[in-house]
Every structure is written in structure tokens, then in C-alpha cells.
mmCIF file of C-alpha atoms in Angstrom:
data_model
loop_
_atom_site.group_PDB
_atom_site.id
_atom_site.type_symbol
_atom_site.label_atom_id
_atom_site.label_comp_id
_atom_site.label_asym_id
_atom_site.label_seq_id
_atom_site.Cartn_x
_atom_site.Cartn_y
_atom_site.Cartn_z
ATOM 1 C CA UNK A 122 -12.810 7.365 3.584
ATOM 2 C CA UNK A 123 -11.737 10.875 2.843
ATOM 3 C CA UNK A 124 -10.036 11.584 -0.414
ATOM 4 C CA UNK A 125 -6.641 13.160 -0.680
ATOM 5 C CA UNK A 126 -7.083 16.759 -1.877
ATOM 6 C CA UNK A 127 -6.466 17.181 -5.548
ATOM 7 C CA UNK A 128 -4.047 20.012 -4.754
ATOM 8 C CA UNK A 129 -1.827 17.525 -2.872
ATOM 9 C CA UNK A 130 -2.047 15.019 -5.636
ATOM 10 C CA UNK A 131 -1.085 17.538 -8.333
ATOM 11 C CA UNK A 132 1.840 18.990 -6.315
ATOM 12 C CA UNK A 133 2.955 15.522 -5.359
ATOM 13 C CA UNK A 134 2.933 14.486 -8.970
ATOM 14 C CA UNK A 135 5.187 17.294 -10.018
ATOM 15 C CA UNK A 136 7.565 16.956 -7.089
ATOM 16 C CA UNK A 137 7.441 13.123 -7.097
ATOM 17 C CA UNK A 138 7.876 12.827 -10.828
ATOM 18 C CA UNK A 139 10.986 14.986 -10.753
ATOM 19 C CA UNK A 140 12.347 13.183 -7.689
ATOM 20 C CA UNK A 141 11.852 9.774 -9.223
ATOM 21 C CA UNK A 142 13.455 10.800 -12.514
ATOM 22 C CA UNK A 143 16.398 12.321 -10.747
ATOM 23 C CA UNK A 144 17.083 9.589 -8.244
ATOM 24 C CA UNK A 145 16.578 6.648 -10.565
ATOM 25 C CA UNK A 146 18.114 8.372 -13.532
ATOM 26 C CA UNK A 147 15.160 7.029 -15.545
ATOM 27 C CA UNK A 148 13.203 9.940 -16.977
ATOM 28 C CA UNK A 149 10.338 7.771 -18.335
ATOM 29 C CA UNK A 150 9.756 6.460 -14.749
ATOM 30 C CA UNK A 151 9.486 10.047 -13.489
ATOM 31 C CA UNK A 152 7.151 10.720 -16.389
ATOM 32 C CA UNK A 153 4.985 7.839 -15.357
ATOM 33 C CA UNK A 154 4.633 9.268 -11.861
ATOM 34 C CA UNK A 155 3.792 12.661 -13.307
ATOM 35 C CA UNK A 156 1.170 11.167 -15.643
ATOM 36 C CA UNK A 157 -0.512 8.928 -13.051
ATOM 37 C CA UNK A 158 -0.781 11.761 -10.534
ATOM 38 C CA UNK A 159 -2.071 14.188 -13.247
ATOM 39 C CA UNK A 160 -4.717 11.721 -14.239
ATOM 40 C CA UNK A 161 -5.830 11.183 -10.633
ATOM 41 C CA UNK A 162 -5.963 14.951 -9.973
ATOM 42 C CA UNK A 163 -7.858 15.507 -13.253
ATOM 43 C CA UNK A 164 -10.405 12.908 -12.221
ATOM 44 C CA UNK A 165 -11.033 14.758 -8.972
ATOM 45 C CA UNK A 166 -11.083 18.165 -10.708
ATOM 46 C CA UNK A 167 -13.806 16.935 -13.048
ATOM 47 C CA UNK A 168 -15.820 15.437 -10.182
ATOM 48 C CA UNK A 169 -15.538 18.552 -8.035
ATOM 49 C CA UNK A 170 -15.500 21.470 -10.453
ATOM 50 C CA UNK A 171 -16.629 20.181 -13.845
ATOM 51 C CA UNK A 172 -15.076 19.531 -17.203
ATOM 52 C CA UNK A 173 -14.010 23.058 -18.123
ATOM 53 C CA UNK A 174 -12.298 23.572 -14.843
ATOM 54 C CA UNK A 175 -10.580 20.127 -15.078
ATOM 55 C CA UNK A 176 -9.383 21.037 -18.562
ATOM 56 C CA UNK A 177 -7.923 24.340 -17.408
ATOM 57 C CA UNK A 178 -6.285 22.789 -14.332
ATOM 58 C CA UNK A 179 -4.883 19.997 -16.449
ATOM 59 C CA UNK A 180 -3.441 22.564 -18.873
ATOM 60 C CA UNK A 181 -1.869 24.407 -15.865
ATOM 61 C CA UNK A 182 -0.415 21.115 -14.677
ATOM 62 C CA UNK A 183 1.251 20.460 -18.049
ATOM 63 C CA UNK A 184 2.364 24.120 -18.358
ATOM 64 C CA UNK A 185 3.893 23.943 -14.886
ATOM 65 C CA UNK A 186 5.820 20.851 -15.905
ATOM 66 C CA UNK A 187 7.043 22.480 -19.055
ATOM 67 C CA UNK A 188 7.751 25.787 -17.363
ATOM 68 C CA UNK A 189 9.838 24.259 -14.649
ATOM 69 C CA UNK A 190 12.578 23.447 -17.137
ATOM 70 C CA UNK A 191 13.497 26.997 -18.183
ATOM 71 C CA UNK A 192 12.813 28.261 -14.656
ATOM 72 C CA UNK A 193 15.340 25.682 -13.311
ATOM 73 C CA UNK A 194 18.059 27.324 -15.402
ATOM 74 C CA UNK A 195 17.480 30.572 -13.457
ATOM 75 C CA UNK A 196 16.758 29.371 -9.878
ATOM 76 C CA UNK A 197 17.849 25.741 -9.782
ATOM 77 C CA UNK A 198 15.942 22.510 -10.238
ATOM 78 C CA UNK A 199 14.384 21.919 -6.862
ATOM 79 C CA UNK A 200 13.288 25.501 -6.327
ATOM 80 C CA UNK A 201 11.719 25.496 -9.771
ATOM 81 C CA UNK A 202 9.854 22.242 -9.152
ATOM 82 C CA UNK A 203 8.643 23.395 -5.755
ATOM 83 C CA UNK A 204 7.578 26.786 -7.146
ATOM 84 C CA UNK A 205 5.452 25.372 -9.951
ATOM 85 C CA UNK A 206 4.079 22.648 -7.721
ATOM 86 C CA UNK A 207 2.950 25.322 -5.224
ATOM 87 C CA UNK A 208 1.353 27.309 -7.969
ATOM 88 C CA UNK A 209 -0.598 24.381 -9.313
ATOM 89 C CA UNK A 210 -1.623 23.365 -5.757
ATOM 90 C CA UNK A 211 -2.899 26.848 -5.063
ATOM 91 C CA UNK A 212 -4.927 26.929 -8.302
ATOM 92 C CA UNK A 213 -6.299 23.473 -7.630
ATOM 93 C CA UNK A 214 -7.297 24.384 -4.103
ATOM 94 C CA UNK A 215 -8.955 27.594 -5.258
ATOM 95 C CA UNK A 216 -10.908 25.913 -8.025
ATOM 96 C CA UNK A 217 -11.666 22.418 -6.743
ATOM 97 C CA UNK A 218 -10.736 21.807 -3.111
ATOM 98 C CA UNK A 219 -11.794 24.972 -1.287
ATOM 99 C CA UNK A 220 -15.287 23.774 -0.380
ATOM 100 C CA UNK A 221 -14.381 20.257 0.475
#
């Protein structure tokens, strides 16, 4: 069975985490979605690209989450989330998914 690309998992975690938090009005539930997806993506990053790349991509994932908050004040919540999710997905694809 083919694995879901780590780029899709990471982007889905950022978008899904925000969506769950917004629609349920339970931020911890959105955080759980974000964390589970981040852990799943990190596992694949480590398997495909090694520990250093996984650490760098994990840092980018966390930075994207944190950076989406001030960005949302400038461009709106959904555009900010989609923007950072796209950036993380692109980095993930370039580092870990390109050759799969």
C-alpha cells in the first residue's frame, strides 16, 4: 500500500488543525490534529531523508504554525493558513518526497 506523501500530511495537519479548532471552537482539539499530523510527517521525513532533515522540516512545521498567526492579521486567517501549509508542503516535497 502506498504511503500518503509527507507533504500532504504536513499541509493537511496545518489546514485541518485550524479547521477543527475553528469549527469546534475547541483549540486543544485543533492542536491535537496539528500534533498528530506533525508526528506522522516527521516519522516519514526521518525515514526518507534522515534525522537532520526531519528536524529541519519539523522546525519549519512549527514555525509555519506560529507564523500563521501574525500573518493572519495582515491577510486573513484562511489565506495565512493556506500560505504556510503550501510553503511547508513545498519544502517537504523538495526534501523528502521528490524521489518517491
